[in-house]
Structure formats: structure tokens, C-alpha cells
Coordinates of C-alpha atoms in Angstrom, one line a residue:
X1 CA -15.1 1.9 -14.2
X2 CA -11.6 3.3 -14.2
X3 CA -12.4 6.1 -12.6
X4 CA -13.5 4.3 -9.5
X5 CA -10.6 2.0 -9.9
X6 CA -8.1 4.4 -10.2
X7 CA -9.3 7.4 -8.2
X8 CA -6.1 8.4 -6.3
X9 CA -6.0 11.0 -3.4
X10 CA -9.2 13.3 -3.0
X11 CA -8.6 16.8 -1.3
X12 CA -10.2 17.1 2.2
X13 CA -10.9 20.7 2.5
X14 CA -7.5 22.2 1.6
X15 CA -6.1 22.9 -1.7
X16 CA -2.6 21.7 -2.0
X17 CA 0.2 22.2 -4.6
X18 CA 0.2 18.6 -6.9
X19 CA 3.8 17.2 -6.8
X20 CA 4.9 14.8 -9.3
X21 CA 7.3 12.6 -7.8
X22 CA 9.4 9.6 -9.7
X23 CA 9.9 6.2 -8.2
X24 CA 11.7 3.9 -10.2
X25 CA 10.2 4.3 -13.8
X26 CA 6.8 5.3 -12.3
X27 CA 5.3 8.9 -11.9
X28 CA 2.4 9.3 -9.9
X29 CA 0.6 12.3 -8.0
X30 CA 0.3 12.5 -4.6
X31 CA -2.3 15.1 -4.6
X32 CA -4.1 15.3 -1.0
X33 CA -2.2 13.6 1.2
X34 CA -2.2 16.0 4.2
X35 CA 0.1 16.1 6.8
X36 CA -1.5 15.5 10.3
X37 CA 1.1 17.8 12.2
X38 CA 0.1 16.5 15.6
X39 CA -0.2 12.9 15.1
X40 CA 2.7 11.5 16.7
X41 CA 2.6 13.1 20.3
X42 CA -0.5 11.3 21.0
X43 CA 0.8 8.1 19.7
X44 CA 2.7 7.4 22.9
X45 CA 0.4 5.8 25.2
X46 CA 2.4 6.0 28.4
X47 CA 3.4 9.6 27.9
X48 CA 6.8 9.2 26.8
X49 CA 8.4 12.6 25.9
X50 CA 11.4 10.8 24.2
X51 CA 11.3 10.5 20.2
X52 CA 8.0 12.6 19.8
X53 CA 8.6 14.0 16.5
X54 CA 10.0 11.2 14.9
X55 CA 8.1 9.1 12.7
X56 CA 8.0 5.3 13.5
X57 CA 9.5 2.8 11.7
X58 CA 7.0 0.2 10.1
X59 CA 7.4 -3.3 9.5
X60 CA 5.1 -5.9 8.4
X61 CA 5.8 -9.6 8.6
X62 CA 3.7 -11.5 6.1
X63 CA 3.4 -15.2 6.9
X64 CA 2.6 -17.3 3.6
X65 CA -0.2 -19.9 4.3
X66 CA -0.2 -19.9 7.9
X67 CA -2.9 -21.8 9.5
X68 CA -4.9 -19.9 12.3
X69 CA -3.7 -21.9 15.1
X70 CA 0.0 -22.5 14.0
X71 CA 0.9 -19.9 16.5
X72 CA 0.8 -21.1 20.4
X73 CA -0.9 -17.7 21.3
X74 CA -3.5 -18.6 18.8
X75 CA -4.1 -22.0 20.8
X76 CA -1.1 -24.3 19.2
X77 CA -0.3 -27.3 21.9
X78 CA 2.4 -29.1 20.1
X79 CA 5.2 -26.6 20.2
X80 CA 5.7 -22.9 21.4
X81 CA 6.3 -19.7 19.3
X82 CA 7.6 -17.4 22.1
X83 CA 8.8 -14.4 20.1
X84 CA 5.6 -14.0 18.2
X85 CA 3.9 -14.6 21.2
X86 CA 5.4 -12.0 22.9
X87 CA 4.6 -9.3 20.3
X88 CA 1.3 -10.6 20.4
X89 CA 0.5 -10.5 23.8
X90 CA 2.3 -6.9 24.3
X91 CA 0.4 -5.7 21.1
X92 CA -3.0 -5.3 19.9
X93 CA -4.4 -8.5 18.9
X94 CA -7.6 -8.6 16.4
X95 CA -9.6 -12.0 16.9
X96 CA -11.7 -11.2 13.8
X97 CA -9.2 -10.4 11.3
X98 CA -9.7 -11.3 7.6
X99 CA -7.3 -11.3 4.3
X100 CA -8.8 -9.8 1.3
X101 CA -8.7 -12.8 -0.7
X102 CA -8.7 -16.6 0.2
X103 CA -5.1 -17.1 -1.9
X104 CA -1.7 -15.5 -2.1
X105 CA -1.5 -13.3 -5.1
X106 CA -4.8 -11.1 -4.6
X107 CA -4.5 -11.1 -1.0
X108 CA -1.1 -9.1 -1.2
X109 CA -2.2 -7.0 -3.8
X110 CA -5.1 -5.8 -1.7
X111 CA -3.1 -5.1 1.4
X112 CA -0.4 -3.0 -0.7
X113 CA -3.0 -1.1 -2.5
X114 CA -6.0 -1.2 0.2
X115 CA -8.5 -2.4 -2.6
X116 CA -10.6 -5.5 -2.2
X117 CA -11.0 -8.0 -5.0
X118 CA -14.0 -6.4 -6.5
X119 CA -12.1 -3.7 -8.5
X120 CA -8.2 -4.6 -7.5
X121 CA -6.0 -5.1 -10.4
X122 CA -5.0 -8.6 -8.9
X123 CA -8.1 -10.7 -8.4
X124 CA -7.1 -14.4 -8.3
X125 CA -3.7 -16.3 -8.3
X126 CA -4.3 -16.5 -12.1
X127 CA -6.2 -14.9 -14.9
X128 CA -7.2 -15.7 -18.4
X129 CA -3.4 -14.4 -19.1
X130 CA -1.7 -16.4 -16.3
X131 CA 0.2 -14.9 -13.4
X132 CA -1.0 -11.3 -13.9
X133 CA 0.7 -8.3 -12.1
X134 CA -0.4 -5.0 -10.2
X135 CA -0.3 -2.0 -12.4
X136 CA 1.8 1.3 -12.8
X137 CA -1.5 3.1 -12.1
X138 CA -1.9 1.4 -8.9
X139 CA -0.4 3.2 -6.0
X140 CA 1.0 1.1 -3.3
X141 CA 1.5 1.7 0.4
X142 CA 5.2 1.6 0.1
X143 CA 5.0 4.4 -2.6
X144 CA 2.7 6.6 -0.3
X145 CA 5.7 6.0 2.8
X146 CA 8.3 6.9 0.6
X147 CA 6.7 10.2 -0.2
X148 CA 6.6 10.6 3.8
X149 CA 10.3 10.4 4.0
X150 CA 10.4 6.5 4.5
X151 CA 13.1 4.3 3.3
X152 CA 11.2 1.4 2.0
X153 CA 12.4 -2.3 1.5
X154 CA 10.5 -5.5 0.3
X155 CA 11.9 -9.0 1.3
X156 CA 10.6 -12.5 0.5
X157 CA 7.8 -13.8 -1.9
X158 CA 6.3 -10.7 -4.1
X159 CA 3.9 -12.9 -6.1
X160 CA 2.2 -9.9 -7.7
X161 CA 4.7 -8.8 -10.7
X162 CA 6.9 -11.1 -13.0
X163 CA 10.4 -9.9 -13.6
X164 CA 9.8 -7.6 -16.7
X165 CA 6.6 -6.3 -16.1
X166 CA 5.4 -2.9 -14.7
X167 CA 4.4 -5.0 -11.4
X168 CA 7.9 -5.7 -9.9
X169 CA 8.4 -4.5 -6.5
X170 CA 11.2 -1.9 -7.4
X171 CA 8.5 -0.2 -9.5
X172 CA 6.1 -0.2 -7.1
X173 CA 7.7 1.9 -4.4
X174 CA 10.4 -0.2 -2.8
X175 CA 13.9 1.4 -2.7
X176 CA 15.6 -2.3 -2.0
X177 CA 14.1 -5.6 -3.0
X178 CA 14.9 -9.2 -2.5
X179 CA 13.3 -12.5 -3.0
X180 CA 11.3 -14.1 -5.4
X181 CA 9.2 -12.0 -7.4
X182 CA 7.3 -15.0 -9.4
X183 CA 4.8 -16.9 -7.0
X184 CA 5.3 -20.1 -8.8
X185 CA 9.2 -19.9 -8.6
X186 CA 8.5 -19.5 -4.7
X187 CA 7.5 -23.1 -4.3
X188 CA 10.8 -23.8 -3.9
X189 CA 13.3 -23.3 -0.8
X190 CA 16.3 -24.7 -2.8
X191 CA 16.3 -21.9 -5.6
X192 CA 18.5 -21.5 -8.8
X193 CA 18.1 -18.1 -8.2
X194 CA 16.8 -15.2 -6.1
X195 CA 16.1 -11.5 -7.3
X196 CA 17.9 -8.7 -5.8
X197 CA 16.4 -5.5 -7.5
X198 CA 16.6 -6.1 -10.6
X199 CA 19.2 -8.5 -11.2
X200 CA 19.3 -12.6 -10.5
X201 CA 21.5 -13.6 -7.5
X202 CA 22.6 -17.1 -8.4
X203 CA 22.7 -20.2 -6.1
X204 CA 24.9 -23.0 -8.2
X205 CA 25.3 -25.0 -5.0
X206 CA 21.7 -25.9 -5.7
X207 CA 22.1 -27.3 -9.1
X208 CA 20.3 -30.6 -9.3
X209 CA 17.5 -30.4 -6.6
X210 CA 14.9 -32.8 -7.5
X211 CA 11.9 -30.4 -6.6
X212 CA 9.4 -32.7 -8.7
X213 CA 9.6 -35.4 -6.0
X214 CA 8.7 -33.1 -3.3
X215 CA 5.1 -32.8 -4.8
X216 CA 4.7 -36.3 -4.3
X217 CA 2.2 -36.5 -1.3
X218 CA 1.1 -40.4 -2.0
X219 CA 0.5 -42.1 1.3
X220 CA 1.8 -38.9 3.2
X221 CA 5.1 -40.3 2.7
X222 CA 8.2 -38.1 3.6
X223 CA 10.5 -36.8 0.8
X224 CA 13.0 -35.3 2.7
X225 CA 16.3 -36.5 4.5
X226 CA 17.4 -35.1 7.9
X227 CA 20.5 -36.6 9.9
X228 CA 20.5 -37.4 13.4
X229 CA 20.8 -33.9 14.7
X230 CA 17.9 -32.6 12.2
X231 CA 19.8 -31.1 9.6
X232 CA 18.3 -31.3 6.1
X233 CA 20.4 -33.4 4.2
X234 CA 20.0 -33.4 0.1
X235 CA 21.8 -36.2 -1.4
X236 CA 21.1 -35.2 -4.8
X237 CA 23.2 -32.2 -4.4
X238 CA 27.3 -32.2 -4.9
X239 CA 27.7 -31.0 -1.1
X240 CA 24.4 -32.5 0.6
X241 CA 24.9 -29.9 3.4
X242 CA 25.9 -26.9 1.1
X243 CA 23.0 -25.8 -0.4
X244 CA 21.3 -22.1 0.1
X245 CA 17.8 -22.3 2.1
X246 CA 16.0 -19.2 0.6
X247 CA 14.4 -18.1 3.8
X248 CA 18.1 -17.7 5.4
X249 CA 19.0 -16.1 2.5
X250 CA 15.9 -13.7 3.2
X251 CA 16.8 -13.4 6.6
X252 CA 20.0 -12.2 5.9
X253 CA 18.6 -9.7 3.5
X254 CA 16.3 -8.2 6.0
X255 CA 18.8 -7.7 8.9
X256 CA 21.5 -6.4 6.4
X257 CA 18.6 -3.6 5.1
X258 CA 18.1 -2.8 8.9
X259 CA 21.6 -2.5 9.8
X260 CA 22.1 -0.1 6.7
X261 CA 19.4 2.0 8.1
X262 CA 21.1 1.8 11.7
X263 CA 24.3 3.0 10.1
X264 CA 23.2 5.4 7.7
X265 CA 23.9 9.4 8.4
X266 CA 20.2 10.1 7.1
X267 CA 18.1 9.1 10.1
X268 CA 14.9 8.7 8.1
X269 CA 12.2 6.2 9.0
X270 CA 12.0 2.8 7.5
X271 CA 9.4 0.4 6.0
X272 CA 10.1 -3.3 5.8
X273 CA 7.5 -5.5 4.1
X274 CA 8.7 -8.8 5.0
X275 CA 6.7 -11.5 3.1
X276 CA 8.2 -14.9 4.0
X277 CA 7.5 -18.3 2.3
X278 CA 7.3 -19.8 5.6
X279 CA 5.3 -22.3 6.1
X280 CA 3.9 -22.6 2.6
X281 CA 4.6 -26.1 1.2
X282 CA 6.0 -28.3 -0.3
X283 CA 7.4 -28.7 3.2
X284 CA 11.3 -28.8 4.0
X285 CA 13.5 -26.8 6.5
X286 CA 16.7 -26.7 6.9
X287 CA 16.8 -27.9 10.4
X288 CA 13.9 -29.5 12.1
X289 CA 15.3 -28.6 15.5
X290 CA 13.2 -29.8 18.5
X291 CA 10.7 -31.5 15.9
X292 CA 13.4 -34.2 15.4
X293 CA 12.6 -35.8 18.9
X294 CA 9.2 -37.0 17.6
X295 CA 10.2 -39.5 15.4
X296 CA 6.6 -41.0 15.8
X297 CA 4.9 -38.3 14.2
X298 CA 4.4 -38.0 10.7
X299 CA 7.3 -36.2 9.2
X300 CA 5.3 -33.9 7.0
X301 CA 3.7 -32.3 10.3
X302 CA 6.9 -32.3 11.9
X303 CA 8.5 -30.1 9.0
X304 CA 5.3 -27.8 9.1
X305 CA 5.8 -27.2 12.8
X306 CA 9.8 -26.6 12.4
X307 CA 8.9 -24.0 9.6
X308 CA 6.3 -21.9 12.0
X309 CA 8.9 -22.2 14.3
X310 CA 11.9 -21.0 12.1
X311 CA 10.0 -17.9 11.4
X312 CA 9.2 -17.4 15.1
X313 CA 13.1 -17.8 15.7
X314 CA 13.7 -15.3 12.9
X315 CA 11.1 -12.6 14.4
X316 CA 13.2 -12.9 17.9
X317 CA 16.2 -11.9 15.9
X318 CA 14.7 -8.7 14.4
X319 CA 13.5 -7.7 17.7
X320 CA 16.6 -8.7 19.5
X321 CA 18.5 -6.1 17.0
X322 CA 15.9 -3.4 16.9
X323 CA 16.2 -3.5 20.9
X324 CA 20.2 -3.6 20.7
X325 CA 20.3 -0.4 18.3
X326 CA 17.8 1.7 20.3
X327 CA 14.8 1.7 17.6
X328 CA 12.2 -1.1 19.1
X329 CA 10.4 1.9 21.1
X330 CA 10.2 3.5 17.7
X331 CA 9.1 0.5 15.6
X332 CA 5.4 -0.7 14.8
X333 CA 5.5 -4.4 14.1
X334 CA 2.6 -6.0 12.0
X335 CA 2.0 -9.7 11.8
X336 CA -0.6 -11.4 9.5
X337 CA -0.8 -14.4 7.2
X338 CA -2.0 -14.0 3.7
X339 CA -5.0 -16.0 3.8
X340 CA -6.7 -18.9 5.6
X341 CA -5.8 -22.8 6.0
X342 CA -4.1 -24.6 3.5
X343 CA -1.5 -27.2 5.3
X344 CA -3.7 -30.2 4.1
X345 CA -3.0 -29.1 0.7
X346 CA 0.6 -30.4 1.2
X347 CA -0.2 -33.7 2.4
X348 CA -2.5 -36.8 0.7
X349 CA -5.6 -35.4 2.3
X350 CA -5.7 -32.4 0.1
X351 CA -8.0 -29.1 0.5
X352 CA -11.4 -28.6 -0.8
X353 CA -13.8 -30.0 -0.3
X354 CA -13.2 -30.5 3.2
X355 CA -10.1 -29.0 4.0
X356 CA -9.3 -31.6 6.9
X357 CA -7.4 -30.8 10.2
X358 CA -4.1 -31.8 10.5
X359 CA -4.2 -35.1 13.2
X360 CA -1.4 -33.8 15.2
X361 CA -1.0 -30.6 14.9
X362 CA -4.9 -29.7 15.1
X363 CA -3.9 -26.3 13.5
X364 CA -6.7 -25.6 11.3
X365 CA -8.9 -23.3 13.6
X366 CA -12.7 -23.7 14.1
X367 CA -14.1 -22.6 10.7
X368 CA -15.7 -24.0 7.7
X369 CA -13.7 -24.2 4.3
X370 CA -10.2 -23.3 4.0
X371 CA -7.5 -21.8 1.2
X372 CA -9.2 -21.1 -2.2
X373 CA -12.8 -20.3 -1.1
X374 CA -14.7 -17.4 0.2
X375 CA -15.6 -19.2 3.0
X376 CA -14.5 -18.1 6.8
X377 CA -11.7 -20.8 6.6
X378 CA -10.2 -19.3 3.5
X379 CA -10.2 -15.8 5.0
X380 CA -9.6 -15.9 8.6
X381 CA -6.2 -15.0 9.7
X382 CA -4.0 -14.4 12.7
X383 CA -3.5 -10.7 13.1
X384 CA -1.7 -8.2 15.3
X385 CA 0.3 -5.0 15.9
X386 CA 3.0 -4.6 18.4
X387 CA 4.3 -1.3 19.6
X388 CA 4.5 -1.6 23.7
X389 CA 5.7 2.0 24.1
X390 CA 2.9 3.3 22.0
X391 CA -0.4 0.8 22.3
X392 CA -1.3 -0.7 25.4
X393 CA -2.3 -4.6 25.1
X394 CA -5.8 -5.3 24.0
X395 CA -8.0 -8.1 22.5
X396 CA -10.3 -6.6 19.8
X397 CA -13.1 -8.3 18.3
X398 CA -14.1 -5.8 15.7
X399 CA -13.9 -7.4 12.3
X400 CA -11.0 -5.8 10.2
X401 CA -8.9 -7.1 7.2
X402 CA -5.6 -6.5 5.8
X403 CA -6.5 -3.5 3.3
X404 CA -6.9 -1.6 6.7
X405 CA -3.0 -1.8 6.3
X406 CA -2.8 1.0 3.7
X407 CA -4.7 3.8 5.8
X408 CA -3.4 2.6 9.1
X409 CA 0.4 3.2 7.6
X410 CA -0.3 6.4 6.0
X411 CA -1.8 7.9 9.3
X412 CA 1.1 6.6 11.1
X413 CA 3.1 8.2 8.6
X414 CA 1.5 11.7 9.4
X415 CA -0.8 11.5 6.3
X416 CA -4.3 12.1 6.0
X417 CA -5.8 8.5 5.9
X418 CA -8.8 9.2 3.8
X419 CA -7.2 11.2 1.2
X420 CA -6.8 8.1 -1.1
X421 CA -9.8 6.2 -2.0
X422 CA -9.4 2.6 -0.4
X423 CA -11.6 -0.1 1.0
X424 CA -9.7 0.2 4.1
X425 CA -10.2 2.1 7.2
X426 CA -7.3 3.3 9.4
X427 CA -6.8 1.2 12.4
X428 CA -5.2 3.8 14.5
X429 CA -7.7 4.6 16.7
X430 CA -8.1 1.3 18.0
X431 CA -4.5 0.8 18.3
X432 CA -4.7 4.0 20.8
X433 CA -7.4 2.9 22.5
X434 CA -9.8 5.4 21.2
X435 CA -12.5 3.3 20.0
X436 CA -15.0 6.3 19.9
X437 CA -12.9 7.4 17.0
X438 CA -13.2 4.7 15.0
X439 CA -16.0 4.6 12.2
X440 CA -15.8 0.7 11.6
X441 CA -16.5 -1.0 8.1
X442 CA -20.3 -1.4 7.3
X443 CA -19.0 -4.8 5.4
X444 CA -16.2 -6.4 4.1
X445 CA -16.6 -7.8 0.5
X446 CA -14.5 -10.9 -0.7
X447 CA -14.6 -12.9 -3.8
X448 CA -12.7 -15.6 -5.9
X449 CA -14.0 -16.3 -9.3
X450 CA -17.5 -17.2 -9.3
X451 CA -17.9 -17.1 -5.4
X452 CA -18.8 -14.2 -3.2
X453 CA -18.8 -13.4 0.3
X454 CA -19.7 -10.4 2.8
X455 CA -19.0 -9.7 6.4
X456 CA -21.6 -7.4 7.5
X457 CA -21.8 -6.8 11.4
X458 CA -22.1 -10.4 13.4
X459 CA -23.4 -12.0 10.3
X460 CA -21.5 -13.5 7.2
X461 CA -23.3 -14.3 3.9
X462 CA -21.9 -16.6 1.2
X463 CA -22.9 -17.5 -2.4
X464 CA -21.0 -20.2 -4.4
X465 CA -22.4 -18.8 -7.7
X466 CA -25.0 -16.0 -9.1
X467 CA -27.2 -19.0 -9.4
X468 CA -26.9 -20.5 -5.9
X469 CA -28.9 -19.2 -2.6
X470 CA -27.1 -16.9 -0.4
X471 CA -26.1 -18.7 2.9
X472 CA -26.2 -16.5 6.2
X473 CA -24.3 -17.4 9.0
X474 CA -24.1 -15.7 12.8
X475 CA -20.2 -16.1 12.6
X476 CA -19.6 -14.7 15.9
X477 CA -21.7 -17.7 17.9
X478 CA -21.3 -20.2 14.6
X479 CA -17.7 -20.2 13.1
X480 CA -18.2 -23.6 11.4
X481 CA -21.1 -22.2 9.6
X482 CA -23.3 -25.3 10.4
X483 CA -26.5 -23.2 11.0
X484 CA -27.9 -21.3 7.9
X485 CA -30.2 -18.3 9.1
X486 CA -31.2 -17.1 5.5
X487 CA -34.5 -18.2 6.2
X488 CA -34.7 -16.1 9.3
X489 CA -33.5 -12.9 8.1
X490 CA -34.6 -12.1 4.5
X491 CA -33.8 -8.2 4.8
X492 CA -30.1 -9.3 5.6
X493 CA -29.9 -11.7 2.8
X494 CA -31.4 -9.0 0.5
X495 CA -28.8 -6.6 1.5
X496 CA -26.0 -9.0 1.0
X497 CA -27.3 -9.4 -2.5
X498 CA -27.5 -6.1 -3.1
X499 CA -23.6 -5.8 -2.1
X500 CA -22.3 -8.8 -4.1
X501 CA -24.1 -7.7 -7.1
X502 CA -23.1 -4.1 -6.7
X503 CA -19.1 -4.7 -5.5
X504 CA -17.4 -5.9 -8.5
X505 CA -16.4 -4.3 -11.9
X506 CA -15.7 -6.2 -15.2
X507 CA -12.4 -7.1 -16.2
X508 CA -11.0 -8.5 -19.3
X509 CA -9.0 -11.2 -18.0
X510 CA -10.1 -12.2 -14.6
X511 CA -13.3 -14.4 -14.0
X512 CA -16.1 -12.3 -12.1
X513 CA -18.7 -13.7 -10.1
X514 CA -21.3 -12.6 -13.1
X515 CA -19.8 -15.1 -15.5
X516 CA -19.9 -18.6 -15.9
X517 CA -16.9 -21.0 -16.4
X518 CA -17.8 -21.1 -20.2
X519 CA -17.4 -17.4 -20.2
X520 CA -14.4 -17.6 -18.5
X521 CA -13.0 -20.0 -21.0
X522 CA -13.6 -17.4 -23.8
X523 CA -11.5 -14.9 -22.1
X524 CA -8.7 -17.6 -22.0
X525 CA -9.2 -18.5 -25.7
X526 CA -9.0 -14.7 -26.3
X527 CA -5.6 -14.3 -24.5
X528 CA -4.4 -16.9 -26.7
X529 CA -5.3 -15.7 -30.0
X530 CA -4.4 -12.1 -29.2
X531 CA -0.7 -13.1 -28.0
X532 CA -1.6 -12.3 -24.1
X533 CA -0.6 -15.2 -22.6
X534 CA 2.0 -14.4 -19.6
X535 CA 5.2 -16.6 -19.2
X536 CA 5.3 -19.2 -16.7
X537 CA 8.5 -19.7 -14.5
X538 CA 8.6 -22.8 -12.6
X539 CA 11.4 -23.4 -9.7
X540 CA 14.3 -25.9 -10.5
X541 CA 13.6 -26.9 -14.0
X542 CA 10.2 -28.7 -12.7
X543 CA 8.3 -29.0 -16.1
X544 CA 4.7 -28.6 -14.2
X545 CA 2.9 -29.0 -11.0
X546 CA 0.7 -31.5 -9.8
X547 CA -2.6 -29.1 -10.5
X548 CA -1.4 -28.4 -14.1
X549 CA -1.3 -32.0 -14.8
X550 CA -4.9 -32.7 -13.7
X551 CA -6.4 -29.8 -16.4

């Protein structure tokens, strides 16, 4: 089991010297990451000669809980997102893209390590121990890019390693880190503190912020106050306008990192992983912007829209800076969301079992289910890659997923994308318009606790638990999963069952698909008895979240 999960880098025909590199407090072996000497000349789609030998910069902007139709280029009609739209329309957009998991932590772990939830270190938001973390034995894409000469930065919501554990970003290959490391503390936008590398950055001006009432969704009642200009006014603070809004702090940290790269004498390429909180709830934004002009609409819907537009505005600033400093043409920008539809969870409507669409924004997308389930609506995400100087605009319907980022980034950096055993496949051939060189996935495997899903070709299979029948849908024609075709295609169902039964390994703390809830509770009991329960950190002094009270 450990050999399968921890297998690092296989040789691909050449015997290379094993270099031991120390990153933070972590030592790992980069055996077999073979340089591709001639990679970057064909990267330029328009035959440009400039910067032929320079490795491209890489930026990944990961939205948090963004709905499939939150961007106007994906069909949002209540507002516009011009900057993200521009990147998408000038880039390569994947119309059938999946997160590796239907919730935050495992999705991020899988994207950064290239492994699916059947054998990744983080498989759900919580294990029997609490909020678990990635391990020292994991190799992240940041570590691989760092070895390839990249300066690396993480800014935003980490969510896969509490401070004090081996899973913090500065022990996982990132030179510079800023933001929330704890996913539960990231439920606030008016933080008591954020982390910069291993130190706390305190925000005393936010003391007294009443976090608990922001989770009161009864009657979809607004909990935030905005003045006539649409500015957030927090009456319980000593200075109602003097708060630090976390997203603004993260934007400054990201831009300062880019400025340091521009001014550095060492002109190494950079990798910026910008994992914004936006638009994850509870909804609150420092400025409503144009959403202040729609008082007839429920405030929660307008706040969500303003949060999406705020992210779009920052992406516009980021792109403008890259152009101003001459780095835009040599920077590849990835954009995605970490999981499927979740907005209804921040209203009285709630998430499961129906995940109702927002009546004004209509932003869910044409899918069954939503966040926290291995159904289509929990997994389908917006995803595109933009670099006009290197990739021609195209819309690609081939099913792909976020674990593909690991081998893609490795190949962009001039390394062999097949050298490390992952569950991803490099997307670079698709980005370059060389479909004949793209092998594609035989299947994509998903799980969350007892639930399992498989995307195989045009079909999607779903099993609610090990004792339930497998459902089968022709997803390309039936995105709502309304017509179960399991009876019509028994051989495909048989293959789906084989994949489901063989794609996961046991885990001492996570709920795996072969277990009942009672089995999982035994793990919880063992964690308590052996002193393995992890600490819980909640934002702004809140004593418990609504979902904790229900337990």
C-alpha cells in the first residue's frame, strides 16, 4: 500500500544521479525527473523567437466554492467578469473539467500531489482525528518546480496542514507563504490573524468582530451592513471602516511577491499558487460595487456576486502588472474552482439533498448534486489555461481533472511528466493543439467517505455506498443524471464496479468506501483513546459552527 501511494520517480530509460534536496525541513529525492531540452521552442504557438530558452512563469488561481455559472463566460447573466472572461476566451477552456473531490481539502491535496482520493494523504475535509494534513512523504508540484529552478509562493487558503504540522506550505515546497493554513479559520474574512511563513500577522483592528451571527441564515436574512456607497460597515468594531479584509491582505501579498520577482537580480521563473477564499461563505465583502444598485434582490445573492466580481477585479490587476513588467507573454495562467456548487449552503436553502439553485443568480449549472457528494454537481468545475503567446484559443470537451496540473506543470518546467507516478496526465499536448500526442484518461475515480464515482469515456457511474446499486449515466447527453442506463449497459457497470473496488487503499483515519458509518466511528473512538485528536481552531473566537451543533 505504502509503495503504491509513496512511489516517487521512476527512471524512464536513463540512469540519473540521485540528488538529495532539502526544502524547509523536508528532504526528498528527485530521481528520474528528466529534463526535456527542446520543450520550450515548440511551446510558442505563433513561432515567436523571443525568450525561447526561458521557462514560463506559472500562476494558478484557485477559487473557493465558485459555482459553475458564476463567471459570465460560463453563462452568468446578472453581472460581468471581464478579466476572467478575457483569459478564458484567449485561452484553452476545458468544458468537462473535474475537481478530484467534492470538497475543499482533498481537492487541494490531489491537485498539488497529482493523486486521487483513493490513495491521497487527505481524502475528506475531516478524518477521525479532525482536520488532517498532507505528509512529509508527499511530493508537491511546488517541490518539483522548485527543483527545476522556480521561485515558489503560496497565498490564500491552504487547508491541508495546520500550523505545527508537517503539512504547512513552507514545508511543502513554497519559498513564501501567506494566508490561512487552517481551513476552518478561513471561514472568516475579518481575521484576528493570518500567517506569513511561520509567524502570525496580527490584525487588532478586527477584534470584536461577531462571527457567529454571520452564520445565521434563518429567513435568508442579511447579517452585514453596507452604507449608501456600498462599503461594508461593521458596527461592532471600534472603527467600523478600519477593518482588515483578508482578501485585500492576500492580494497585497501576491502582488508584493510578483514585484520582488521583477526586481530580483536572479531572474528565475516563478510559480504563484493563489488560492483565494472567494467566494466561499459566509458571504461578506468590503464593497458591494455595482451590486449596491439592486436593493430589490436578496442581499446574500448580491454579496456572493460582489465577491466573484472582486476576484475578477484582482485578476485584472494581476494581468495588468504582468503586461506592464513585460512578463505576460511568458506567464501561463491556470484558473479553476476547488469543487462544485455550494452557494445554497450559505443560505437557508441549505446544500443536500437537492442543492437548489439561487433564484436570482441561476449559477448552479446543469448538474445533479453539489458540494459534499461524488455526483456531477459536486465535481464539475470551471477550468481554463491562458497564455496567448503560446496557446491558441480553443474549447476542449475531453474530460480532464485538477490532478492533471502536477504533470502539466512539470512538463512546462522542462521535466518528464511521466517520471513521477501520479493519477494525472500532462495537458500540454492539448494546450499546444497536438491532440494526437495526448493519451487521455481511461477513467477518473472519485470518492467521499462511502460514496464513489467514476467518469469513463462518455459515461459516469455513481454508487452511494457499497451496498447500493451502481447508477450509470451518459453524462455528455444527460448532465442532470435523469436517465439511469445501468440496465442497458451491464458490461460498463461491471467495469465501473471493478474500478470502484480496486481504486482505494485502507486508511487508519479516513472513512473508506468499504466501511460502514459504524466502522468509521470505531476509528473516531480509537483516535480519542490514543490521543490522536487534532486541535480545532475557529475564527474570531467562535465556539462552534452550525454543523458542529447538529452533531
